[in-house]
Amino acid sequence: GEDVEQSLFLSVREGDSSVINCTYTDSSSTYLYWYKQEPGAGLQLLTYIFSNMDMKQDQRLTVLLNKKDKHLSLRIADTQTGDSAIYFCAESISNFNKFYFGSGTKLNVKP
Amino acid sequence: NAGVTQTPKFQVLKTGQSMTLQCAQDMNHEYMSWYRQDPGMGLRLIHYSVGAGITDQGEVPNGYNVSRSTTEDFPLRLLSAAPSQTSVYFCASSLTEGNTEAFFGQGTRLTVV
């Protein structure tokens, strides 16, 4: 399968920005995604970016894509305690709607 | 609109028992898939289906069977449960090929003792 890697933990203070990083191996990725998982819940799509874009902003969320380095990041501005969750990076390949997920980054927001 | 519904939410099995995890979606989605989530390993694709009557294997298909007799339902069968199948299982669906969003169920936490 494809390799999608993330660091496992990130801790920030409320009001700070959070940056969650992800690297992937397949250069034929069509879409790259960020999903959020709250305790005991399924995965919720936060945002996605087409592989021909390098940045996407959606309210407090900014996604940056560096195709050359196969690096994706999610920046959450003004992080709140409600942002505490596990964040998964995922890619889908060409025409197949199969997703390859990273191991998830657990974001802990301290008041 | 219920979205993706998985049942049961929790299940304990003895080694060697069989069971079926149910997944249903009411969004008329063509694509459905099953993932397992294990600590530190993200989600790994077990099986997927691109439409009724069509299924294929994902990354970790061994020990699991699926069928897709209708668009709405995509059950996952464990024929002879093993402790290595202790995991949280997620079903997902999406509308069309290349669609940007997969909708996930709430998950089934399975323990095999």
PDB file of C-alpha atoms in Angstrom:
ATOM      1  CA  GLY A   1       0.000   0.000   0.000  1.00  0.00           C
ATOM      2  CA  GLU A   2       0.906   3.633  -0.067  1.00  0.00           C
ATOM      3  CA  ASP A   3       2.831   5.233   2.786  1.00  0.00           C
ATOM      4  CA  VAL A   4       1.303   8.188   4.567  1.00  0.00           C
ATOM      5  CA  GLU A   5       3.177   9.330   7.652  1.00  0.00           C
ATOM      6  CA  GLN A   6       2.334  11.706  10.458  1.00  0.00           C
ATOM      7  CA  SER A   7       3.757  12.465  13.862  1.00  0.00           C
ATOM      8  CA  LEU A   8       1.683  10.922  16.625  1.00  0.00           C
ATOM      9  CA  PHE A   9       1.214  13.804  19.061  1.00  0.00           C
ATOM     10  CA  LEU A  10       1.004  17.584  19.148  1.00  0.00           C
ATOM     11  CA  SER A  11       0.279  19.759  22.170  1.00  0.00           C
ATOM     12  CA  VAL A  12      -0.527  23.474  21.941  1.00  0.00           C
ATOM     13  CA  ARG A  13      -2.029  26.168  24.141  1.00  0.00           C
ATOM     14  CA  GLU A  14      -5.487  27.553  23.477  1.00  0.00           C
ATOM     15  CA  GLY A  15      -5.283  30.533  21.121  1.00  0.00           C
ATOM     16  CA  ASP A  16      -2.018  29.413  19.511  1.00  0.00           C
ATOM     17  CA  SER A  17      -1.765  28.054  15.981  1.00  0.00           C
ATOM     18  CA  SER A  18      -1.401  24.314  15.430  1.00  0.00           C
ATOM     19  CA  VAL A  19       0.472  22.846  12.495  1.00  0.00           C
ATOM     20  CA  ILE A  20       0.023  19.159  11.738  1.00  0.00           C
ATOM     21  CA  ASN A  21       2.338  17.669   9.141  1.00  0.00           C
ATOM     22  CA  CYS A  22       2.022  14.709   6.811  1.00  0.00           C
ATOM     23  CA  THR A  23       4.208  13.108   4.162  1.00  0.00           C
ATOM     24  CA  TYR A  24       3.070  10.742   1.449  1.00  0.00           C
ATOM     25  CA  THR A  25       4.833   8.622  -1.128  1.00  0.00           C
ATOM     26  CA  ASP A  26       2.594   8.327  -4.175  1.00  0.00           C
ATOM     27  CA  SER A  27       3.079  11.159  -6.622  1.00  0.00           C
ATOM     28  CA  SER A  28      -0.062  10.163  -8.550  1.00  0.00           C
ATOM     29  CA  SER A  29      -2.341  11.194  -5.676  1.00  0.00           C
ATOM     30  CA  THR A  30      -5.394  13.004  -6.934  1.00  0.00           C
ATOM     31  CA  TYR A  31      -6.801  14.377  -3.704  1.00  0.00           C
ATOM     32  CA  LEU A  32      -5.325  14.870  -0.258  1.00  0.00           C
ATOM     33  CA  TYR A  33      -7.554  15.139   2.766  1.00  0.00           C
ATOM     34  CA  TRP A  34      -7.653  16.032   6.394  1.00  0.00           C
ATOM     35  CA  TYR A  35     -10.111  14.164   8.608  1.00  0.00           C
ATOM     36  CA  LYS A  36     -10.915  14.780  12.270  1.00  0.00           C
ATOM     37  CA  GLN A  37     -11.861  12.042  14.716  1.00  0.00           C
ATOM     38  CA  GLU A  38     -13.313  12.919  18.095  1.00  0.00           C
ATOM     39  CA  PRO A  39     -13.357  10.269  20.864  1.00  0.00           C
ATOM     40  CA  GLY A  40     -15.739   7.411  20.126  1.00  0.00           C
ATOM     41  CA  ALA A  41     -16.781   8.885  16.794  1.00  0.00           C
ATOM     42  CA  GLY A  42     -16.188   8.227  13.131  1.00  0.00           C
ATOM     43  CA  LEU A  43     -14.085  10.379  10.861  1.00  0.00           C
ATOM     44  CA  GLN A  44     -15.306  13.775   9.754  1.00  0.00           C
ATOM     45  CA  LEU A  45     -13.928  15.443   6.647  1.00  0.00           C
ATOM     46  CA  LEU A  46     -12.358  18.793   7.532  1.00  0.00           C
ATOM     47  CA  THR A  47     -10.955  19.871   4.221  1.00  0.00           C
ATOM     48  CA  TYR A  48      -9.300  18.557   1.105  1.00  0.00           C
ATOM     49  CA  ILE A  49      -6.999  19.842  -1.605  1.00  0.00           C
ATOM     50  CA  PHE A  50      -6.572  18.844  -5.209  1.00  0.00           C
ATOM     51  CA  SER A  51      -3.074  17.732  -6.051  1.00  0.00           C
ATOM     52  CA  ASN A  52      -2.666  20.563  -8.568  1.00  0.00           C
ATOM     53  CA  MET A  53      -3.148  23.212  -5.862  1.00  0.00           C
ATOM     54  CA  ASP A  54      -0.571  24.376  -3.364  1.00  0.00           C
ATOM     55  CA  MET A  55      -2.763  26.107  -0.815  1.00  0.00           C
ATOM     56  CA  LYS A  56      -6.329  26.132   0.364  1.00  0.00           C
ATOM     57  CA  GLN A  57      -7.843  28.256   3.104  1.00  0.00           C
ATOM     58  CA  ASP A  58     -11.149  27.567   4.815  1.00  0.00           C
ATOM     59  CA  GLN A  59     -11.928  29.807   7.803  1.00  0.00           C
ATOM     60  CA  ARG A  60      -9.419  28.832  10.528  1.00  0.00           C
ATOM     61  CA  LEU A  61      -7.931  26.036   8.438  1.00  0.00           C
ATOM     62  CA  THR A  62      -5.075  26.432   5.969  1.00  0.00           C
ATOM     63  CA  VAL A  63      -3.796  23.496   3.951  1.00  0.00           C
ATOM     64  CA  LEU A  64      -0.391  23.710   2.303  1.00  0.00           C
ATOM     65  CA  LEU A  65       0.786  21.193  -0.273  1.00  0.00           C
ATOM     66  CA  ASN A  66       4.379  20.839  -1.439  1.00  0.00           C
ATOM     67  CA  LYS A  67       4.200  18.339  -4.286  1.00  0.00           C
ATOM     68  CA  LYS A  68       7.939  18.278  -4.849  1.00  0.00           C
ATOM     69  CA  ASP A  69       8.578  17.147  -1.266  1.00  0.00           C
ATOM     70  CA  LYS A  70       5.255  15.223  -1.009  1.00  0.00           C
ATOM     71  CA  HIS A  71       4.460  17.172   2.132  1.00  0.00           C
ATOM     72  CA  LEU A  72       1.018  18.250   3.319  1.00  0.00           C
ATOM     73  CA  SER A  73       0.268  20.397   6.355  1.00  0.00           C
ATOM     74  CA  LEU A  74      -2.815  21.570   8.188  1.00  0.00           C
ATOM     75  CA  ARG A  75      -2.660  24.820  10.118  1.00  0.00           C
ATOM     76  CA  ILE A  76      -5.413  25.581  12.604  1.00  0.00           C
ATOM     77  CA  ALA A  77      -5.457  29.230  13.615  1.00  0.00           C
ATOM     78  CA  ASP A  78      -6.602  30.289  17.101  1.00  0.00           C
ATOM     79  CA  THR A  79      -6.785  26.683  18.299  1.00  0.00           C
ATOM     80  CA  GLN A  80      -9.615  25.968  20.723  1.00  0.00           C
ATOM     81  CA  THR A  81     -10.102  23.175  23.275  1.00  0.00           C
ATOM     82  CA  GLY A  82     -12.843  21.824  20.980  1.00  0.00           C
ATOM     83  CA  ASP A  83     -10.155  21.198  18.375  1.00  0.00           C
ATOM     84  CA  SER A  84      -8.664  18.465  20.567  1.00  0.00           C
ATOM     85  CA  ALA A  85      -9.011  15.295  18.490  1.00  0.00           C
ATOM     86  CA  ILE A  86      -7.056  12.962  16.260  1.00  0.00           C
ATOM     87  CA  TYR A  87      -6.336  14.361  12.800  1.00  0.00           C
ATOM     88  CA  PHE A  88      -5.786  12.018   9.892  1.00  0.00           C
ATOM     89  CA  CYS A  89      -4.088  12.841   6.655  1.00  0.00           C
ATOM     90  CA  ALA A  90      -5.284  10.743   3.702  1.00  0.00           C
ATOM     91  CA  GLU A  91      -4.679  10.459  -0.002  1.00  0.00           C
ATOM     92  CA  SER A  92      -6.684   8.945  -2.805  1.00  0.00           C
ATOM     93  CA  ILE A  93      -5.103   7.687  -5.982  1.00  0.00           C
ATOM     94  CA  SER A  94      -6.269   8.575  -9.511  1.00  0.00           C
ATOM     95  CA  ASN A  95      -9.708   7.187 -10.330  1.00  0.00           C
ATOM     96  CA  PHE A  96     -10.029   4.851  -7.401  1.00  0.00           C
ATOM     97  CA  ASN A  97     -11.969   5.961  -4.408  1.00  0.00           C
ATOM     98  CA  LYS A  98      -9.626   4.138  -2.073  1.00  0.00           C
ATOM     99  CA  PHE A  99      -8.154   6.146   0.718  1.00  0.00           C
ATOM    100  CA  TYR A 100      -4.775   5.639   2.327  1.00  0.00           C
ATOM    101  CA  PHE A 101      -4.591   7.083   5.799  1.00  0.00           C
ATOM    102  CA  GLY A 102      -1.760   8.160   8.017  1.00  0.00           C
ATOM    103  CA  SER A 103      -1.589   6.918  11.589  1.00  0.00           C
ATOM    104  CA  GLY A 104      -3.218  10.081  12.909  1.00  0.00           C
ATOM    105  CA  THR A 105      -1.896  12.989  15.009  1.00  0.00           C
ATOM    106  CA  LYS A 106      -3.449  13.419  18.417  1.00  0.00           C
ATOM    107  CA  LEU A 107      -3.851  17.150  19.055  1.00  0.00           C
ATOM    108  CA  ASN A 108      -4.089  18.173  22.686  1.00  0.00           C
ATOM    109  CA  VAL A 109      -5.150  21.772  23.332  1.00  0.00           C
ATOM    110  CA  LYS A 110      -4.327  23.055  26.809  1.00  0.00           C
ATOM    111  CA  PRO A 111      -6.467  25.859  28.268  1.00  0.00           C
TER     112      PRO A 111
ATOM    113  CA  ASN B   1     -31.019  11.370   6.318  1.00  0.00           C
ATOM    114  CA  ALA B   2     -29.181   8.761   8.409  1.00  0.00           C
ATOM    115  CA  GLY B   3     -25.945   8.713   6.403  1.00  0.00           C
ATOM    116  CA  VAL B   4     -23.815   5.627   7.069  1.00  0.00           C
ATOM    117  CA  THR B   5     -25.137   3.320   9.777  1.00  0.00           C
ATOM    118  CA  GLN B   6     -23.071   0.564  11.325  1.00  0.00           C
ATOM    119  CA  THR B   7     -24.285  -2.130  13.673  1.00  0.00           C
ATOM    120  CA  PRO B   8     -23.458  -3.290  16.235  1.00  0.00           C
ATOM    121  CA  LYS B   9     -21.476  -0.562  18.024  1.00  0.00           C
ATOM    122  CA  PHE B  10     -19.725  -3.066  20.284  1.00  0.00           C
ATOM    123  CA  GLN B  11     -19.184  -6.805  20.040  1.00  0.00           C
ATOM    124  CA  VAL B  12     -17.198  -9.431  21.935  1.00  0.00           C
ATOM    125  CA  LEU B  13     -16.501 -12.725  20.174  1.00  0.00           C
ATOM    126  CA  LYS B  14     -14.751 -15.897  21.156  1.00  0.00           C
ATOM    127  CA  THR B  15     -11.958 -17.159  18.950  1.00  0.00           C
ATOM    128  CA  GLY B  16     -13.405 -19.203  16.110  1.00  0.00           C
ATOM    129  CA  GLN B  17     -16.854 -17.623  16.172  1.00  0.00           C
ATOM    130  CA  SER B  18     -18.287 -15.986  13.087  1.00  0.00           C
ATOM    131  CA  MET B  19     -20.237 -12.785  12.776  1.00  0.00           C
ATOM    132  CA  THR B  20     -21.326 -10.126  10.330  1.00  0.00           C
ATOM    133  CA  LEU B  21     -20.796  -6.414  10.775  1.00  0.00           C
ATOM    134  CA  GLN B  22     -23.563  -4.504   9.082  1.00  0.00           C
ATOM    135  CA  CYS B  23     -23.202  -1.293   7.102  1.00  0.00           C
ATOM    136  CA  ALA B  24     -25.984   0.581   5.371  1.00  0.00           C
ATOM    137  CA  GLN B  25     -26.113   3.950   3.638  1.00  0.00           C
ATOM    138  CA  ASP B  26     -29.134   5.848   2.416  1.00  0.00           C
ATOM    139  CA  MET B  27     -27.342   8.337   0.162  1.00  0.00           C
ATOM    140  CA  ASN B  28     -27.369   6.192  -3.001  1.00  0.00           C
ATOM    141  CA  HIS B  29     -23.579   6.076  -2.935  1.00  0.00           C
ATOM    142  CA  GLU B  30     -21.828   3.772  -5.367  1.00  0.00           C
ATOM    143  CA  TYR B  31     -18.590   3.356  -3.447  1.00  0.00           C
ATOM    144  CA  MET B  32     -18.459   1.603  -0.106  1.00  0.00           C
ATOM    145  CA  SER B  33     -15.494   0.361   1.865  1.00  0.00           C
ATOM    146  CA  TRP B  34     -14.448  -1.205   5.149  1.00  0.00           C
ATOM    147  CA  TYR B  35     -11.468  -0.112   7.218  1.00  0.00           C
ATOM    148  CA  ARG B  36      -9.971  -1.272  10.451  1.00  0.00           C
ATOM    149  CA  GLN B  37      -8.350   1.140  12.846  1.00  0.00           C
ATOM    150  CA  ASP B  38      -5.565  -0.035  15.130  1.00  0.00           C
ATOM    151  CA  PRO B  39      -3.528   2.140  17.506  1.00  0.00           C
ATOM    152  CA  GLY B  40      -0.685   3.939  15.754  1.00  0.00           C
ATOM    153  CA  MET B  41      -1.612   2.470  12.371  1.00  0.00           C
ATOM    154  CA  GLY B  42      -4.299   4.749  11.044  1.00  0.00           C
ATOM    155  CA  LEU B  43      -7.034   3.158   8.977  1.00  0.00           C
ATOM    156  CA  ARG B  44      -6.285   0.232   6.726  1.00  0.00           C
ATOM    157  CA  LEU B  45      -8.547  -0.760   3.873  1.00  0.00           C
ATOM    158  CA  ILE B  46     -10.011  -4.265   4.146  1.00  0.00           C
ATOM    159  CA  HIS B  47     -12.393  -4.523   1.183  1.00  0.00           C
ATOM    160  CA  TYR B  48     -14.192  -2.104  -1.060  1.00  0.00           C
ATOM    161  CA  SER B  49     -16.982  -2.041  -3.603  1.00  0.00           C
ATOM    162  CA  VAL B  50     -17.460   0.221  -6.597  1.00  0.00           C
ATOM    163  CA  GLY B  51     -21.097  -0.752  -7.055  1.00  0.00           C
ATOM    164  CA  ALA B  52     -23.683  -3.461  -6.485  1.00  0.00           C
ATOM    165  CA  GLY B  53     -22.317  -6.869  -7.391  1.00  0.00           C
ATOM    166  CA  ILE B  54     -18.680  -5.712  -7.471  1.00  0.00           C
ATOM    167  CA  THR B  55     -16.180  -6.093  -4.640  1.00  0.00           C
ATOM    168  CA  ASP B  56     -12.401  -6.096  -4.395  1.00  0.00           C
ATOM    169  CA  GLN B  57      -9.681  -6.565  -1.826  1.00  0.00           C
ATOM    170  CA  GLY B  58      -7.890  -3.771  -0.019  1.00  0.00           C
ATOM    171  CA  GLU B  59      -4.646  -3.869   1.963  1.00  0.00           C
ATOM    172  CA  VAL B  60      -5.649  -6.341   4.683  1.00  0.00           C
ATOM    173  CA  PRO B  61      -8.399  -8.642   3.326  1.00  0.00           C
ATOM    174  CA  ASN B  62      -7.376 -11.941   4.951  1.00  0.00           C
ATOM    175  CA  GLY B  63      -9.976 -13.331   7.340  1.00  0.00           C
ATOM    176  CA  TYR B  64     -12.794 -11.157   5.974  1.00  0.00           C
ATOM    177  CA  ASN B  65     -15.451 -11.587   3.297  1.00  0.00           C
ATOM    178  CA  VAL B  66     -17.802  -9.030   1.814  1.00  0.00           C
ATOM    179  CA  SER B  67     -20.712  -8.942  -0.595  1.00  0.00           C
ATOM    180  CA  ARG B  68     -22.679  -6.144  -2.228  1.00  0.00           C
ATOM    181  CA  SER B  69     -26.066  -7.409  -3.319  1.00  0.00           C
ATOM    182  CA  THR B  70     -27.677  -3.963  -3.065  1.00  0.00           C
ATOM    183  CA  THR B  71     -26.423  -0.401  -3.383  1.00  0.00           C
ATOM    184  CA  GLU B  72     -27.391   0.321   0.216  1.00  0.00           C
ATOM    185  CA  ASP B  73     -25.751  -2.542   2.124  1.00  0.00           C
ATOM    186  CA  PHE B  74     -22.163  -3.718   2.429  1.00  0.00           C
ATOM    187  CA  PRO B  75     -21.793  -6.328   5.195  1.00  0.00           C
ATOM    188  CA  LEU B  76     -18.401  -7.511   6.443  1.00  0.00           C
ATOM    189  CA  ARG B  77     -18.150 -11.135   7.527  1.00  0.00           C
ATOM    190  CA  LEU B  78     -15.622 -12.663   9.875  1.00  0.00           C
ATOM    191  CA  LEU B  79     -15.743 -16.398   9.212  1.00  0.00           C
ATOM    192  CA  SER B  80     -13.564 -17.556  12.130  1.00  0.00           C
ATOM    193  CA  ALA B  81     -12.627 -14.709  14.456  1.00  0.00           C
ATOM    194  CA  ALA B  82      -9.064 -14.431  15.727  1.00  0.00           C
ATOM    195  CA  PRO B  83      -7.628 -12.171  18.471  1.00  0.00           C
ATOM    196  CA  SER B  84      -5.674 -10.326  15.745  1.00  0.00           C
ATOM    197  CA  GLN B  85      -9.019  -9.083  14.456  1.00  0.00           C
ATOM    198  CA  THR B  86      -9.645  -7.113  17.631  1.00  0.00           C
ATOM    199  CA  SER B  87     -10.000  -3.606  16.271  1.00  0.00           C
ATOM    200  CA  VAL B  88     -12.379  -0.762  15.520  1.00  0.00           C
ATOM    201  CA  TYR B  89     -14.061  -1.199  12.158  1.00  0.00           C
ATOM    202  CA  PHE B  90     -15.314   1.668  10.037  1.00  0.00           C
ATOM    203  CA  CYS B  91     -17.536   1.560   7.010  1.00  0.00           C
ATOM    204  CA  ALA B  92     -17.400   4.436   4.534  1.00  0.00           C
ATOM    205  CA  SER B  93     -19.284   5.428   1.409  1.00  0.00           C
ATOM    206  CA  SER B  94     -18.919   8.027  -1.308  1.00  0.00           C
ATOM    207  CA  LEU B  95     -20.973   9.044  -4.277  1.00  0.00           C
ATOM    208  CA  THR B  96     -18.988   8.550  -7.430  1.00  0.00           C
ATOM    209  CA  GLU B  97     -15.583   7.759  -8.774  1.00  0.00           C
ATOM    210  CA  GLY B  98     -13.217  10.539  -7.857  1.00  0.00           C
ATOM    211  CA  ASN B  99     -15.698  12.068  -5.421  1.00  0.00           C
ATOM    212  CA  THR B 100     -14.005  14.176  -2.812  1.00  0.00           C
ATOM    213  CA  GLU B 101     -15.660  13.066   0.374  1.00  0.00           C
ATOM    214  CA  ALA B 102     -16.062   9.712   2.079  1.00  0.00           C
ATOM    215  CA  PHE B 103     -18.736   9.553   4.767  1.00  0.00           C
ATOM    216  CA  PHE B 104     -17.887   7.334   7.702  1.00  0.00           C
ATOM    217  CA  GLY B 105     -20.045   5.362  10.072  1.00  0.00           C
ATOM    218  CA  GLN B 106     -19.582   5.619  13.836  1.00  0.00           C
ATOM    219  CA  GLY B 107     -17.535   2.463  14.023  1.00  0.00           C
ATOM    220  CA  THR B 108     -17.858  -1.025  15.522  1.00  0.00           C
ATOM    221  CA  ARG B 109     -15.522  -1.906  18.373  1.00  0.00           C
ATOM    222  CA  LEU B 110     -14.813  -5.622  18.135  1.00  0.00           C
ATOM    223  CA  THR B 111     -12.954  -7.633  20.760  1.00  0.00           C
ATOM    224  CA  VAL B 112     -11.985 -11.246  20.092  1.00  0.00           C
ATOM    225  CA  VAL B 113     -11.035 -13.224  23.201  1.00  0.00           C
TER     226      VAL B 113
END
